[in-house]
PDB file of C-alpha atoms in Angstrom:
ATOM      1  CA  ASP A   1     -16.318  -5.657  -6.154  1.00  0.00           C
ATOM      2  CA  GLN A   2     -13.647  -3.037  -5.548  1.00  0.00           C
ATOM      3  CA  GLN A   3     -14.620  -0.539  -2.891  1.00  0.00           C
ATOM      4  CA  VAL A   4     -11.938   1.956  -3.920  1.00  0.00           C
ATOM      5  CA  LYS A   5     -11.625   2.636  -7.617  1.00  0.00           C
ATOM      6  CA  GLN A   6      -9.073   4.489  -9.641  1.00  0.00           C
ATOM      7  CA  ASN A   7     -10.541   4.374 -13.102  1.00  0.00           C
ATOM      8  CA  SER A   8      -7.589   5.885 -14.924  1.00  0.00           C
ATOM      9  CA  PRO A   9      -4.690   3.424 -15.092  1.00  0.00           C
ATOM     10  CA  SER A  10      -2.437   6.099 -16.526  1.00  0.00           C
ATOM     11  CA  LEU A  11      -2.121   9.859 -16.925  1.00  0.00           C
ATOM     12  CA  SER A  12       0.402  11.970 -18.833  1.00  0.00           C
ATOM     13  CA  VAL A  13       0.948  15.626 -18.038  1.00  0.00           C
ATOM     14  CA  GLN A  14       3.374  18.263 -19.230  1.00  0.00           C
ATOM     15  CA  GLU A  15       5.920  19.556 -16.725  1.00  0.00           C
ATOM     16  CA  GLY A  16       4.658  22.655 -14.936  1.00  0.00           C
ATOM     17  CA  ARG A  17       0.975  21.863 -15.528  1.00  0.00           C
ATOM     18  CA  ILE A  18      -1.513  20.488 -13.047  1.00  0.00           C
ATOM     19  CA  SER A  19      -1.922  16.741 -12.505  1.00  0.00           C
ATOM     20  CA  ILE A  20      -5.308  15.579 -11.259  1.00  0.00           C
ATOM     21  CA  LEU A  21      -5.646  12.008 -10.077  1.00  0.00           C
ATOM     22  CA  ASN A  22      -9.098  10.732  -9.229  1.00  0.00           C
ATOM     23  CA  CYS A  23     -10.441   8.143  -6.848  1.00  0.00           C
ATOM     24  CA  ASP A  24     -13.994   6.950  -6.174  1.00  0.00           C
ATOM     25  CA  TYR A  25     -15.247   4.829  -3.316  1.00  0.00           C
ATOM     26  CA  THR A  26     -18.426   2.922  -2.666  1.00  0.00           C
ATOM     27  CA  ASN A  27     -18.306   2.172   1.058  1.00  0.00           C
ATOM     28  CA  SER A  28     -20.003   4.986   2.979  1.00  0.00           C
ATOM     29  CA  MET A  29     -18.237   3.808   6.152  1.00  0.00           C
ATOM     30  CA  PHE A  30     -14.913   5.098   4.840  1.00  0.00           C
ATOM     31  CA  ASP A  31     -13.867   8.065   6.912  1.00  0.00           C
ATOM     32  CA  TYR A  32     -10.187   8.634   6.268  1.00  0.00           C
ATOM     33  CA  PHE A  33      -8.374   8.672   2.972  1.00  0.00           C
ATOM     34  CA  LEU A  34      -4.731   8.496   2.003  1.00  0.00           C
ATOM     35  CA  TRP A  35      -2.586   8.771  -1.080  1.00  0.00           C
ATOM     36  CA  TYR A  36       0.594   6.766  -1.479  1.00  0.00           C
ATOM     37  CA  LYS A  37       3.247   7.205  -4.127  1.00  0.00           C
ATOM     38  CA  LYS A  38       5.305   4.373  -5.560  1.00  0.00           C
ATOM     39  CA  TYR A  39       8.439   4.517  -7.666  1.00  0.00           C
ATOM     40  CA  PRO A  40       9.636   1.471  -9.646  1.00  0.00           C
ATOM     41  CA  ALA A  41      11.544  -1.102  -7.567  1.00  0.00           C
ATOM     42  CA  GLU A  42      10.519   0.642  -4.348  1.00  0.00           C
ATOM     43  CA  GLY A  43       7.699   0.233  -1.883  1.00  0.00           C
ATOM     44  CA  PRO A  44       4.873   2.772  -1.620  1.00  0.00           C
ATOM     45  CA  THR A  45       5.396   5.831   0.563  1.00  0.00           C
ATOM     46  CA  PHE A  46       2.725   7.890   2.259  1.00  0.00           C
ATOM     47  CA  LEU A  47       2.028  11.210   0.535  1.00  0.00           C
ATOM     48  CA  ILE A  48      -0.989  12.966   1.996  1.00  0.00           C
ATOM     49  CA  SER A  49      -4.233  12.171   3.808  1.00  0.00           C
ATOM     50  CA  ILE A  50      -7.609  13.689   4.559  1.00  0.00           C
ATOM     51  CA  SER A  51     -10.256  13.073   7.168  1.00  0.00           C
ATOM     52  CA  SER A  52     -13.940  13.137   6.267  1.00  0.00           C
ATOM     53  CA  ILE A  53     -14.459  16.186   8.482  1.00  0.00           C
ATOM     54  CA  LYS A  54     -12.476  18.209   5.937  1.00  0.00           C
ATOM     55  CA  ASP A  55     -12.953  18.777   2.245  1.00  0.00           C
ATOM     56  CA  LYS A  56      -9.423  19.855   1.463  1.00  0.00           C
ATOM     57  CA  ASN A  57      -5.915  19.242   2.729  1.00  0.00           C
ATOM     58  CA  GLU A  58      -2.843  20.870   1.323  1.00  0.00           C
ATOM     59  CA  ASP A  59       0.834  20.037   1.639  1.00  0.00           C
ATOM     60  CA  GLY A  60       3.131  22.021  -0.589  1.00  0.00           C
ATOM     61  CA  ARG A  61       2.439  21.167  -4.211  1.00  0.00           C
ATOM     62  CA  PHE A  62      -0.012  18.433  -3.228  1.00  0.00           C
ATOM     63  CA  THR A  63      -3.669  19.023  -2.396  1.00  0.00           C
ATOM     64  CA  VAL A  64      -6.318  16.401  -1.773  1.00  0.00           C
ATOM     65  CA  PHE A  65      -9.985  17.258  -2.199  1.00  0.00           C
ATOM     66  CA  LEU A  66     -12.801  15.187  -0.760  1.00  0.00           C
ATOM     67  CA  ASN A  67     -16.415  15.262  -1.938  1.00  0.00           C
ATOM     68  CA  LYS A  68     -18.270  13.015   0.492  1.00  0.00           C
ATOM     69  CA  SER A  69     -21.641  13.293  -1.182  1.00  0.00           C
ATOM     70  CA  ALA A  70     -20.152  12.107  -4.463  1.00  0.00           C
ATOM     71  CA  LYS A  71     -17.847   9.605  -2.726  1.00  0.00           C
ATOM     72  CA  HIS A  72     -14.995  11.059  -4.698  1.00  0.00           C
ATOM     73  CA  LEU A  73     -11.543  12.352  -3.901  1.00  0.00           C
ATOM     74  CA  SER A  74      -8.841  13.805  -6.048  1.00  0.00           C
ATOM     75  CA  LEU A  75      -5.154  14.561  -5.727  1.00  0.00           C
ATOM     76  CA  HIS A  76      -3.890  17.732  -7.368  1.00  0.00           C
ATOM     77  CA  ILE A  77      -0.196  18.259  -8.032  1.00  0.00           C
ATOM     78  CA  VAL A  78       0.761  21.795  -8.975  1.00  0.00           C
ATOM     79  CA  PRO A  79       3.132  22.360 -10.645  1.00  0.00           C
ATOM     80  CA  SER A  80       3.929  18.864 -11.850  1.00  0.00           C
ATOM     81  CA  GLN A  81       7.577  17.883 -12.016  1.00  0.00           C
ATOM     82  CA  PRO A  82       9.289  14.949 -13.785  1.00  0.00           C
ATOM     83  CA  GLY A  83      10.185  13.536 -10.359  1.00  0.00           C
ATOM     84  CA  ASP A  84       6.470  13.144  -9.674  1.00  0.00           C
ATOM     85  CA  SER A  85       6.310  10.368 -12.261  1.00  0.00           C
ATOM     86  CA  ALA A  86       5.202   7.361 -10.234  1.00  0.00           C
ATOM     87  CA  VAL A  87       2.225   5.150  -9.477  1.00  0.00           C
ATOM     88  CA  TYR A  88      -0.244   6.800  -7.096  1.00  0.00           C
ATOM     89  CA  PHE A  89      -2.495   4.671  -4.916  1.00  0.00           C
ATOM     90  CA  CYS A  90      -5.606   5.928  -3.225  1.00  0.00           C
ATOM     91  CA  ALA A  91      -6.545   4.161   0.032  1.00  0.00           C
ATOM     92  CA  ALA A  92      -9.416   4.384   2.504  1.00  0.00           C
ATOM     93  CA  LEU A  93     -10.163   3.522   6.115  1.00  0.00           C
ATOM     94  CA  PRO A  94     -13.476   3.082   7.920  1.00  0.00           C
ATOM     95  CA  GLY A  95     -14.422   4.787  11.150  1.00  0.00           C
ATOM     96  CA  LEU A  96     -12.202   6.402  13.703  1.00  0.00           C
ATOM     97  CA  LEU A  97      -9.784   3.551  14.243  1.00  0.00           C
ATOM     98  CA  LEU A  98      -6.919   4.602  12.045  1.00  0.00           C
ATOM     99  CA  SER A  99      -5.184   1.310  11.632  1.00  0.00           C
ATOM    100  CA  ALA A 100      -3.453   0.053   8.550  1.00  0.00           C
ATOM    101  CA  ARG A 101      -5.036  -3.349   9.049  1.00  0.00           C
ATOM    102  CA  GLN A 102      -8.270  -1.892   7.674  1.00  0.00           C
ATOM    103  CA  LEU A 103      -6.787  -0.139   4.647  1.00  0.00           C
ATOM    104  CA  THR A 104      -8.453  -0.695   1.285  1.00  0.00           C
ATOM    105  CA  PHE A 105      -6.375   0.327  -1.722  1.00  0.00           C
ATOM    106  CA  GLY A 106      -7.322   1.353  -5.202  1.00  0.00           C
ATOM    107  CA  SER A 107      -5.618  -0.146  -8.236  1.00  0.00           C
ATOM    108  CA  GLY A 108      -3.284   2.785  -8.813  1.00  0.00           C
ATOM    109  CA  THR A 109      -2.699   5.411 -11.505  1.00  0.00           C
ATOM    110  CA  GLN A 110       0.611   5.691 -13.327  1.00  0.00           C
ATOM    111  CA  LEU A 111       1.463   9.387 -13.640  1.00  0.00           C
ATOM    112  CA  THR A 112       4.022  10.410 -16.234  1.00  0.00           C
ATOM    113  CA  VAL A 113       5.218  14.009 -16.212  1.00  0.00           C
ATOM    114  CA  LEU A 114       6.786  14.909 -19.521  1.00  0.00           C
ATOM    115  CA  PRO A 115       9.683  17.391 -19.579  1.00  0.00           C
TER     116      PRO A 115
ATOM    117  CA  GLU K   1      18.725   4.367   8.516  1.00  0.00           C
ATOM    118  CA  ALA K   2      15.119   3.365   9.189  1.00  0.00           C
ATOM    119  CA  GLN K   3      14.139   0.669   6.776  1.00  0.00           C
ATOM    120  CA  VAL K   4      12.206  -2.471   5.958  1.00  0.00           C
ATOM    121  CA  THR K   5      14.197  -5.114   4.120  1.00  0.00           C
ATOM    122  CA  GLN K   6      12.872  -8.047   2.141  1.00  0.00           C
ATOM    123  CA  ASN K   7      14.670 -11.048   0.743  1.00  0.00           C
ATOM    124  CA  PRO K   8      14.825 -12.238  -1.897  1.00  0.00           C
ATOM    125  CA  ARG K   9      13.925  -9.356  -4.190  1.00  0.00           C
ATOM    126  CA  TYR K  10      13.236 -11.664  -7.109  1.00  0.00           C
ATOM    127  CA  LEU K  11      12.322 -15.334  -7.090  1.00  0.00           C
ATOM    128  CA  ILE K  12      11.275 -17.795  -9.755  1.00  0.00           C
ATOM    129  CA  THR K  13      10.099 -21.132  -8.454  1.00  0.00           C
ATOM    130  CA  VAL K  14       7.951 -24.093  -9.424  1.00  0.00           C
ATOM    131  CA  THR K  15       4.552 -25.184  -8.220  1.00  0.00           C
ATOM    132  CA  GLY K  16       4.618 -26.938  -4.867  1.00  0.00           C
ATOM    133  CA  LYS K  17       8.129 -26.010  -3.771  1.00  0.00           C
ATOM    134  CA  LYS K  18       7.933 -24.412  -0.331  1.00  0.00           C
ATOM    135  CA  LEU K  19       9.435 -20.967  -0.030  1.00  0.00           C
ATOM    136  CA  THR K  20       9.880 -18.213   2.532  1.00  0.00           C
ATOM    137  CA  VAL K  21      10.167 -14.498   1.916  1.00  0.00           C
ATOM    138  CA  THR K  22      11.833 -12.746   4.811  1.00  0.00           C
ATOM    139  CA  CYS K  23      10.968  -9.303   6.124  1.00  0.00           C
ATOM    140  CA  SER K  24      12.872  -7.365   8.745  1.00  0.00           C
ATOM    141  CA  GLN K  25      12.454  -3.856  10.171  1.00  0.00           C
ATOM    142  CA  ASN K  26      14.855  -1.866  12.363  1.00  0.00           C
ATOM    143  CA  MET K  27      12.400   0.653  13.821  1.00  0.00           C
ATOM    144  CA  ASN K  28      11.045  -1.406  16.742  1.00  0.00           C
ATOM    145  CA  HIS K  29       7.585  -1.238  15.178  1.00  0.00           C
ATOM    146  CA  GLU K  30       4.793  -3.257  16.719  1.00  0.00           C
ATOM    147  CA  TYR K  31       2.698  -3.570  13.569  1.00  0.00           C
ATOM    148  CA  MET K  32       3.819  -5.471  10.486  1.00  0.00           C
ATOM    149  CA  SER K  33       1.917  -6.694   7.462  1.00  0.00           C
ATOM    150  CA  TRP K  34       2.207  -8.348   4.071  1.00  0.00           C
ATOM    151  CA  TYR K  35       0.541  -7.147   0.867  1.00  0.00           C
ATOM    152  CA  ARG K  36       0.406  -8.427  -2.644  1.00  0.00           C
ATOM    153  CA  GLN K  37       0.084  -6.127  -5.644  1.00  0.00           C
ATOM    154  CA  ASP K  38      -1.583  -7.361  -8.794  1.00  0.00           C
ATOM    155  CA  PRO K  39      -2.468  -5.444 -11.977  1.00  0.00           C
ATOM    156  CA  GLY K  40      -5.871  -3.814 -11.740  1.00  0.00           C
ATOM    157  CA  LEU K  41      -6.293  -4.823  -8.097  1.00  0.00           C
ATOM    158  CA  GLY K  42      -3.927  -2.574  -6.180  1.00  0.00           C
ATOM    159  CA  LEU K  43      -2.481  -3.733  -2.887  1.00  0.00           C
ATOM    160  CA  ARG K  44      -4.336  -6.359  -0.910  1.00  0.00           C
ATOM    161  CA  GLN K  45      -3.423  -7.321   2.614  1.00  0.00           C
ATOM    162  CA  ILE K  46      -2.460 -10.962   3.169  1.00  0.00           C
ATOM    163  CA  TYR K  47      -1.666 -11.102   6.888  1.00  0.00           C
ATOM    164  CA  TYR K  48      -0.853  -8.641   9.608  1.00  0.00           C
ATOM    165  CA  SER K  49       0.680  -8.773  13.055  1.00  0.00           C
ATOM    166  CA  MET K  50      -0.021  -6.429  15.931  1.00  0.00           C
ATOM    167  CA  ASN K  51       2.982  -7.637  17.944  1.00  0.00           C
ATOM    168  CA  VAL K  52       5.102 -10.684  18.749  1.00  0.00           C
ATOM    169  CA  GLU K  53       3.050 -13.883  18.565  1.00  0.00           C
ATOM    170  CA  VAL K  54      -0.063 -11.919  17.474  1.00  0.00           C
ATOM    171  CA  THR K  55      -1.025 -12.462  13.851  1.00  0.00           C
ATOM    172  CA  ASP K  56      -4.287 -12.330  11.942  1.00  0.00           C
ATOM    173  CA  LYS K  57      -5.640 -12.814   8.445  1.00  0.00           C
ATOM    174  CA  GLY K  58      -6.008  -9.966   6.029  1.00  0.00           C
ATOM    175  CA  ASP K  59      -8.153  -9.951   2.910  1.00  0.00           C
ATOM    176  CA  VAL K  60      -6.370 -12.685   0.912  1.00  0.00           C
ATOM    177  CA  PRO K  61      -4.703 -15.129   3.335  1.00  0.00           C
ATOM    178  CA  GLU K  62      -5.367 -18.383   1.454  1.00  0.00           C
ATOM    179  CA  GLY K  63      -2.172 -20.247   0.607  1.00  0.00           C
ATOM    180  CA  TYR K  64       0.021 -18.203   2.940  1.00  0.00           C
ATOM    181  CA  LYS K  65       1.361 -18.523   6.468  1.00  0.00           C
ATOM    182  CA  VAL K  66       3.220 -16.086   8.662  1.00  0.00           C
ATOM    183  CA  SER K  67       4.979 -16.084  11.998  1.00  0.00           C
ATOM    184  CA  ARG K  68       6.089 -13.367  14.393  1.00  0.00           C
ATOM    185  CA  LYS K  69       8.562 -14.861  16.834  1.00  0.00           C
ATOM    186  CA  GLU K  70      10.624 -11.685  17.093  1.00  0.00           C
ATOM    187  CA  LYS K  71       9.509  -8.093  16.870  1.00  0.00           C
ATOM    188  CA  ARG K  72      11.743  -7.229  13.946  1.00  0.00           C
ATOM    189  CA  ASN K  73      10.974 -10.194  11.662  1.00  0.00           C
ATOM    190  CA  PHE K  74       7.791 -11.217   9.886  1.00  0.00           C
ATOM    191  CA  PRO K  75       8.424 -13.953   7.312  1.00  0.00           C
ATOM    192  CA  LEU K  76       5.850 -14.924   4.688  1.00  0.00           C
ATOM    193  CA  ILE K  77       5.651 -18.642   4.002  1.00  0.00           C
ATOM    194  CA  LEU K  78       4.176 -20.309   0.931  1.00  0.00           C
ATOM    195  CA  GLU K  79       3.924 -23.993   1.814  1.00  0.00           C
ATOM    196  CA  SER K  80       2.871 -25.108  -1.663  1.00  0.00           C
ATOM    197  CA  PRO K  81       3.077 -22.207  -4.115  1.00  0.00           C
ATOM    198  CA  SER K  82       0.762 -22.126  -7.096  1.00  0.00           C
ATOM    199  CA  PRO K  83       0.840 -19.985 -10.271  1.00  0.00           C
ATOM    200  CA  ASN K  84      -1.932 -17.725  -8.944  1.00  0.00           C
ATOM    201  CA  GLN K  85       0.507 -16.594  -6.246  1.00  0.00           C
ATOM    202  CA  THR K  86       2.703 -15.019  -8.894  1.00  0.00           C
ATOM    203  CA  SER K  87       2.709 -11.407  -7.729  1.00  0.00           C
ATOM    204  CA  LEU K  88       4.657  -8.503  -6.290  1.00  0.00           C
ATOM    205  CA  TYR K  89       4.813  -8.744  -2.509  1.00  0.00           C
ATOM    206  CA  PHE K  90       5.387  -5.938  -0.040  1.00  0.00           C
ATOM    207  CA  CYS K  91       6.115  -6.083   3.644  1.00  0.00           C
ATOM    208  CA  ALA K  92       5.266  -3.027   5.734  1.00  0.00           C
ATOM    209  CA  SER K  93       5.647  -1.901   9.320  1.00  0.00           C
ATOM    210  CA  SER K  94       4.392   0.936  11.486  1.00  0.00           C
ATOM    211  CA  ARG K  95       4.226   1.894  15.111  1.00  0.00           C
ATOM    212  CA  GLY K  96       1.404   1.075  17.500  1.00  0.00           C
ATOM    213  CA  SER K  97      -1.689  -0.533  16.022  1.00  0.00           C
ATOM    214  CA  GLY K  98      -0.613   0.392  12.530  1.00  0.00           C
ATOM    215  CA  ALA K  99      -0.553   4.117  11.843  1.00  0.00           C
ATOM    216  CA  PRO K 100      -1.432   4.146   8.130  1.00  0.00           C
ATOM    217  CA  ASN K 101       0.291   7.444   7.395  1.00  0.00           C
ATOM    218  CA  GLU K 102       3.483   6.127   8.963  1.00  0.00           C
ATOM    219  CA  GLN K 103       3.729   2.804   7.213  1.00  0.00           C
ATOM    220  CA  PHE K 104       7.193   1.964   5.978  1.00  0.00           C
ATOM    221  CA  PHE K 105       7.136  -0.412   3.037  1.00  0.00           C
ATOM    222  CA  GLY K 106       9.885  -2.729   1.944  1.00  0.00           C
ATOM    223  CA  PRO K 107      11.172  -2.593  -1.654  1.00  0.00           C
ATOM    224  CA  GLY K 108       9.092  -5.562  -2.774  1.00  0.00           C
ATOM    225  CA  THR K 109       9.664  -9.178  -3.794  1.00  0.00           C
ATOM    226  CA  ARG K 110       8.675 -10.206  -7.276  1.00  0.00           C
ATOM    227  CA  LEU K 111       7.633 -13.854  -7.199  1.00  0.00           C
ATOM    228  CA  THR K 112       6.962 -16.010 -10.235  1.00  0.00           C
ATOM    229  CA  VAL K 113       5.522 -19.484  -9.740  1.00  0.00           C
ATOM    230  CA  LEU K 114       5.772 -21.710 -12.816  1.00  0.00           C
TER     231      LEU K 114
END
């Protein structure tokens, strides 16, 4: 059973509008969450993260929101640009030991930003 | 330029024919790992290495071997590939014990086992 779920395999958004990518998790031990972005023929790259002590983290056009009680996080991209078209992976880590060896990934959401 | 390289990028092989996918990083990172990406499943960790001669199983290690004889290299070995190992493979590296927000991923190796 997947502990990190991205239930939308794909999302299309018009350029300039907001993109909202969702992620749900089931393991209450998860304490740190990350979003990675992946372009075709490239490896994933880290985008933004959030610790469970926060409910929001912002970096430029990217904001991640965390709702611990609902075990839900979302990535907002405002405004969306065609260059944001990529696969976005949500990932989670348990506890305070922030090591990639304990990363659990979601299945990814393909975002397409239409010009 | 800081990078993780993988070779080959594409490989089609047949069941049972041993193969090795190489991975090399030029950032002097201690931590390296291998993932496979499959539709609907995301990335799953196969093996990881905390440093030279220190390797351990990830979530899906069956059918794979690794070695870490040098800090920069972390090859993935399939002794007897099977069709269920058809996948997209990524090598990654990061400093220390594996800072997840500083992982550098390679470009991927698409493997098809017939």
